[in-house]
PDB file of C-alpha atoms and ligand atoms in Angstrom:
ATOM      1  CA  MET L  89      94.903  98.826  77.788  1.00 61.00           C
ATOM      2  CA  ARG L  90      94.741  95.367  79.313  1.00 74.00           C
ATOM      3  CA  THR L  91      91.422  93.620  79.595  1.00 81.00           C
ATOM      4  CA  LYS L  92      89.942  92.555  82.895  1.00 83.00           C
ATOM      5  CA  GLU L  93      90.362  88.919  81.898  1.00 86.00           C
ATOM      6  CA  ALA L  94      94.051  89.445  81.126  1.00 85.00           C
ATOM      7  CA  CYS L  95      94.644  91.055  84.519  1.00 84.00           C
ATOM      8  CA  LEU L  96      92.764  88.339  86.375  1.00 87.00           C
ATOM      9  CA  GLN L  97      94.547  85.635  84.422  1.00 88.00           C
ATOM     10  CA  GLU L  98      97.906  87.173  85.257  1.00 86.00           C
ATOM     11  CA  LEU L  99      97.113  87.147  88.969  1.00 87.00           C
ATOM     12  CA  LYS L 100      95.783  83.611  88.773  1.00 89.00           C
ATOM     13  CA  THR L 101      98.954  82.423  87.059  1.00 90.00           C
ATOM     14  CA  LYS L 102     100.980  83.939  89.889  1.00 88.00           C
ATOM     15  CA  GLY L 103      98.849  82.008  92.336  1.00 89.00           C
ATOM     16  CA  ILE L 104      97.243  85.118  93.757  1.00 87.00           C
ATOM     17  CA  ARG L 105      93.839  84.814  95.315  1.00 87.00           C
ATOM     18  CA  LEU L 106      91.054  86.589  93.456  1.00 88.00           C
ATOM     19  CA  THR L 107      88.939  87.969  96.235  1.00 86.00           C
ATOM     20  CA  ARG L 108      85.634  89.682  95.504  1.00 83.00           C
ATOM     21  CA  SER L 109      87.035  93.107  96.343  1.00 83.00           C
ATOM     22  CA  ARG L 110      90.168  92.498  94.305  1.00 88.00           C
ATOM     23  CA  LYS L 111      88.106  91.515  91.276  1.00 88.00           C
ATOM     24  CA  ALA L 112      85.794  94.490  91.780  1.00 88.00           C
ATOM     25  CA  LEU L 113      88.732  96.886  91.996  1.00 91.00           C
ATOM     26  CA  ILE L 114      90.256  95.593  88.768  1.00 92.00           C
ATOM     27  CA  SER L 115      86.880  95.770  86.979  1.00 90.00           C
ATOM     28  CA  PHE L 116      86.469  99.334  88.154  1.00 92.00           C
ATOM     29  CA  LEU L 117      89.892 100.420  86.892  1.00 93.00           C
ATOM     30  CA  VAL L 118      89.391  98.646  83.566  1.00 91.00           C
ATOM     31  CA  ALA L 119      86.045 100.422  83.062  1.00 90.00           C
ATOM     32  CA  ALA L 120      87.428 103.795  84.174  1.00 90.00           C
ATOM     33  CA  HIS L 121      89.901 104.106  81.265  1.00 88.00           C
ATOM     34  CA  ALA L 122      91.540 106.866  83.308  1.00 91.00           C
ATOM     35  CA  PRO L 123      93.244 107.313  86.651  1.00 95.00           C
ATOM     36  CA  ARG L 124      90.936 107.407  89.669  1.00 95.00           C
ATOM     37  CA  ALA L 125      91.463 108.767  93.166  1.00 93.00           C
ATOM     38  CA  ILE L 126      90.658 106.891  96.386  1.00 92.00           C
ATOM     39  CA  PRO L 127      87.408 108.788  97.204  1.00 91.00           C
ATOM     40  CA  GLU L 128      86.026 108.137  93.706  1.00 91.00           C
ATOM     41  CA  ILE L 129      86.830 104.453  93.998  1.00 93.00           C
ATOM     42  CA  GLN L 130      85.124 104.294  97.401  1.00 91.00           C
ATOM     43  CA  THR L 131      81.988 106.096  96.176  1.00 91.00           C
ATOM     44  CA  SER L 132      81.676 103.801  93.210  1.00 89.00           C
ATOM     45  CA  PHE L 133      81.921 100.723  95.431  1.00 88.00           C
ATOM     46  CA  GLN L 134      79.423 102.085  97.920  1.00 88.00           C
ATOM     47  CA  LYS L 135      76.900 102.350  95.092  1.00 87.00           C
ATOM     48  CA  GLU L 136      77.412  98.668  94.375  1.00 83.00           C
ATOM     49  CA  GLY L 137      77.090  97.813  98.026  1.00 84.00           C
ATOM     50  CA  ILE L 138      80.741  96.927  98.490  1.00 83.00           C
ATOM     51  CA  VAL L 139      82.250  98.474 101.581  1.00 83.00           C
ATOM     52  CA  PHE L 140      85.908  99.191 101.034  1.00 83.00           C
ATOM     53  CA  HIS L 141      87.603 100.677 104.055  1.00 86.00           C
ATOM     54  CA  LYS L 142      90.197 103.306 103.140  1.00 88.00           C
ATOM     55  CA  THR L 143      93.028 101.321 104.730  1.00 91.00           C
ATOM     56  CA  THR L 144      91.950  98.132 102.972  1.00 89.00           C
ATOM     57  CA  LEU L 145      91.746  99.967  99.686  1.00 91.00           C
ATOM     58  CA  TYR L 146      95.240 101.414 100.160  1.00 92.00           C
ATOM     59  CA  ARG L 147      96.600  97.999 101.016  1.00 93.00           C
ATOM     60  CA  GLU L 148      94.892  96.419  98.028  1.00 93.00           C
ATOM     61  CA  LEU L 149      96.177  99.102  95.642  1.00 95.00           C
ATOM     62  CA  GLU L 150      99.664  98.766  97.091  1.00 95.00           C
ATOM     63  CA  PHE L 151      99.475  95.017  96.532  1.00 93.00           C
ATOM     64  CA  LEU L 152      98.382  95.420  92.900  1.00 94.00           C
ATOM     65  CA  ILE L 153     101.131  98.018  92.336  1.00 95.00           C
ATOM     66  CA  ASN L 154     103.720  95.530  93.587  1.00 94.00           C
ATOM     67  CA  GLU L 155     102.268  92.898  91.270  1.00 91.00           C
ATOM     68  CA  GLY L 156     102.649  95.280  88.320  1.00 90.00           C
ATOM     69  CA  ILE L 157      98.912  95.465  87.646  1.00 91.00           C
ATOM     70  CA  VAL L 158      98.216  98.961  88.934  1.00 94.00           C
ATOM     71  CA  LYS L 159     100.224 102.146  88.565  1.00 93.00           C
ATOM     72  CA  GLU L 160     100.158 105.202  90.779  1.00 93.00           C
ATOM     73  CA  VAL L 161      99.825 108.565  89.030  1.00 92.00           C
ATOM     74  CA  ILE L 162     101.020 111.464  91.159  1.00 89.00           C
ATOM     75  CA  VAL L 163      99.876 114.851  89.908  1.00 87.00           C
ATOM     76  CA  SER L 164     101.846 117.938  90.988  1.00 79.00           C
ATOM     77  CA  GLY L 165     103.662 115.837  93.515  1.00 78.00           C
ATOM     78  CA  GLU L 166     100.624 115.492  95.755  1.00 81.00           C
ATOM     79  CA  LYS L 167      97.356 114.154  94.339  1.00 87.00           C
ATOM     80  CA  ARG L 168      97.383 110.414  93.922  1.00 92.00           C
ATOM     81  CA  TYR L 169      95.447 108.491  91.325  1.00 94.00           C
ATOM     82  CA  TYR L 170      95.455 104.870  90.342  1.00 95.00           C
ATOM     83  CA  GLU L 171      95.206 103.246  86.939  1.00 94.00           C
ATOM     84  CA  LEU L 172      95.960  99.954  85.306  1.00 92.00           C
ATOM     85  CA  VAL L 173      99.419  99.437  83.947  1.00 90.00           C
ATOM     86  CA  GLY L 174      99.255  99.703  80.184  1.00 85.00           C
ATOM     87  CA  GLU L 175     100.984 101.310  77.277  1.00 84.00           C
ATOM     88  CA  HIS L 176     102.943 104.449  78.097  1.00 86.00           C
ATOM     89  CA  HIS L 177     100.761 107.554  77.897  1.00 89.00           C
ATOM     90  CA  HIS L 178     100.211 111.000  79.373  1.00 92.00           C
ATOM     91  CA  HIS L 179      97.384 112.856  81.059  1.00 93.00           C
ATOM     92  CA  THR L 180      95.279 115.977  80.931  1.00 94.00           C
ATOM     93  CA  VAL L 181      94.175 117.430  84.266  1.00 94.00           C
ATOM     94  CA  CYS L 182      91.291 119.896  84.617  1.00 94.00           C
ATOM     95  CA  LEU L 183      92.149 122.630  87.115  1.00 93.00           C
ATOM     96  CA  SER L 184      88.485 123.336  87.732  1.00 94.00           C
ATOM     97  CA  CYS L 185      86.825 119.940  88.306  1.00 92.00           C
ATOM     98  CA  GLY L 186      89.921 117.803  88.695  1.00 88.00           C
ATOM     99  CA  ASP L 187      88.972 115.448  85.875  1.00 91.00           C
ATOM    100  CA  ILE L 188      92.003 113.485  84.752  1.00 93.00           C
ATOM    101  CA  ARG L 189      92.183 111.678  81.440  1.00 93.00           C
ATOM    102  CA  ASP L 190      94.548 109.488  79.475  1.00 93.00           C
ATOM    103  CA  ILE L 191      95.822 110.975  76.275  1.00 91.00           C
ATOM    104  CA  VAL L 192      97.546 109.414  73.348  1.00 82.00           C
ATOM    105  CA  PHE L 193     100.494 111.530  72.449  1.00 77.00           C
ATOM    106  CA  ARG L 194     101.622 111.392  68.862  1.00 76.00           C
ATOM    107  CA  GLU L 195     104.909 113.116  69.523  1.00 79.00           C
ATOM    108  CA  ASN L 196     107.841 110.893  70.235  1.00 84.00           C
ATOM    109  CA  LEU L 197     109.757 112.133  73.268  1.00 88.00           C
ATOM    110  CA  LEU L 198     112.745 109.872  72.724  1.00 89.00           C
ATOM    111  CA  PRO L 199     114.769 112.531  70.810  1.00 92.00           C
ATOM    112  CA  ILE L 200     114.296 114.903  73.766  1.00 92.00           C
ATOM    113  CA  GLU L 201     115.509 112.249  76.174  1.00 93.00           C
ATOM    114  CA  GLN L 202     118.477 111.551  73.917  1.00 94.00           C
ATOM    115  CA  ALA L 203     119.290 115.261  73.718  1.00 95.00           C
ATOM    116  CA  LEU L 204     119.206 115.500  77.515  1.00 95.00           C
ATOM    117  CA  SER L 205     121.662 112.668  77.666  1.00 94.00           C
ATOM    118  CA  GLN L 206     124.002 114.080  75.014  1.00 95.00           C
ATOM    119  CA  GLU L 207     123.859 117.738  76.007  1.00 95.00           C
ATOM    120  CA  ASP L 208     123.452 117.604  79.756  1.00 93.00           C
ATOM    121  CA  GLY L 209     124.680 114.136  80.515  1.00 96.00           C
ATOM    122  CA  PHE L 210     121.344 113.431  82.172  1.00 96.00           C
ATOM    123  CA  GLN L 211     120.152 109.870  81.906  1.00 94.00           C
ATOM    124  CA  VAL L 212     116.366 109.744  81.703  1.00 93.00           C
ATOM    125  CA  LEU L 213     114.898 106.646  83.282  1.00 92.00           C
ATOM    126  CA  GLU L 214     111.266 107.595  82.875  1.00 87.00           C
ATOM    127  CA  HIS L 215     109.028 110.604  82.504  1.00 88.00           C
ATOM    128  CA  SER L 216     105.485 111.607  83.321  1.00 86.00           C
ATOM    129  CA  LEU L 217     103.714 114.410  81.572  1.00 88.00           C
ATOM    130  CA  GLU L 218     100.524 116.197  82.562  1.00 91.00           C
ATOM    131  CA  PHE L 219      98.776 118.986  80.737  1.00 93.00           C
ATOM    132  CA  PHE L 220      96.839 121.315  83.046  1.00 95.00           C
ATOM    133  CA  GLY L 221      93.881 123.332  81.871  1.00 96.00           C
ATOM    134  CA  LEU L 222      90.115 123.324  81.584  1.00 97.00           C
ATOM    135  CA  CYS L 223      88.109 120.372  80.362  1.00 96.00           C
ATOM    136  CA  ARG L 224      85.307 120.495  77.805  1.00 95.00           C
ATOM    137  CA  MET L 225      82.672 120.949  80.503  1.00 95.00           C
ATOM    138  CA  CYS L 226      84.504 123.561  82.583  1.00 97.00           C
ATOM    139  CA  LYS L 227      85.623 125.640  79.595  1.00 93.00           C
ATOM    140  CA  ILE L 228      82.099 126.980  79.004  1.00 85.00           C
TER     141      ILE L 228
HETATM  142 ZN1   ZN N 247      86.677 120.236  84.335  1.00 53.59          ZN
HETATM  143 ZN1   ZN N 248      96.680 107.132  82.500  1.00 53.59          ZN
END
């Protein structure tokens, strides 16, 4: 995972203005260590007294996605979450509370991608993998 300083430095190098809200958004995503949805981001900012209008937040996230700082995680083709671009990883999603977490996957999926290419002639460009279930808290 990239540090806040690394992200800010990258933007600075590109000559991108580091507004207060932009800095706050990056700090939030660095601290989250997991994908976050728009309402969660808004609530967190409200607590800190930063008013982030939904449209502004969308625009800001879109901007950071285009700059390669933020990545959009789409779960089940509908729910959208945002996280910092980092090493490739996968997610667990709780079906009860909606908690989404990053997971480090020991298995190497490259042989599967190679098999798809050799057996089905399908060229994999990327993959995303989510495990759905119940989190530690909801399991009880
Ligand atoms: Zn849960
Ligand atoms: Zn993630």
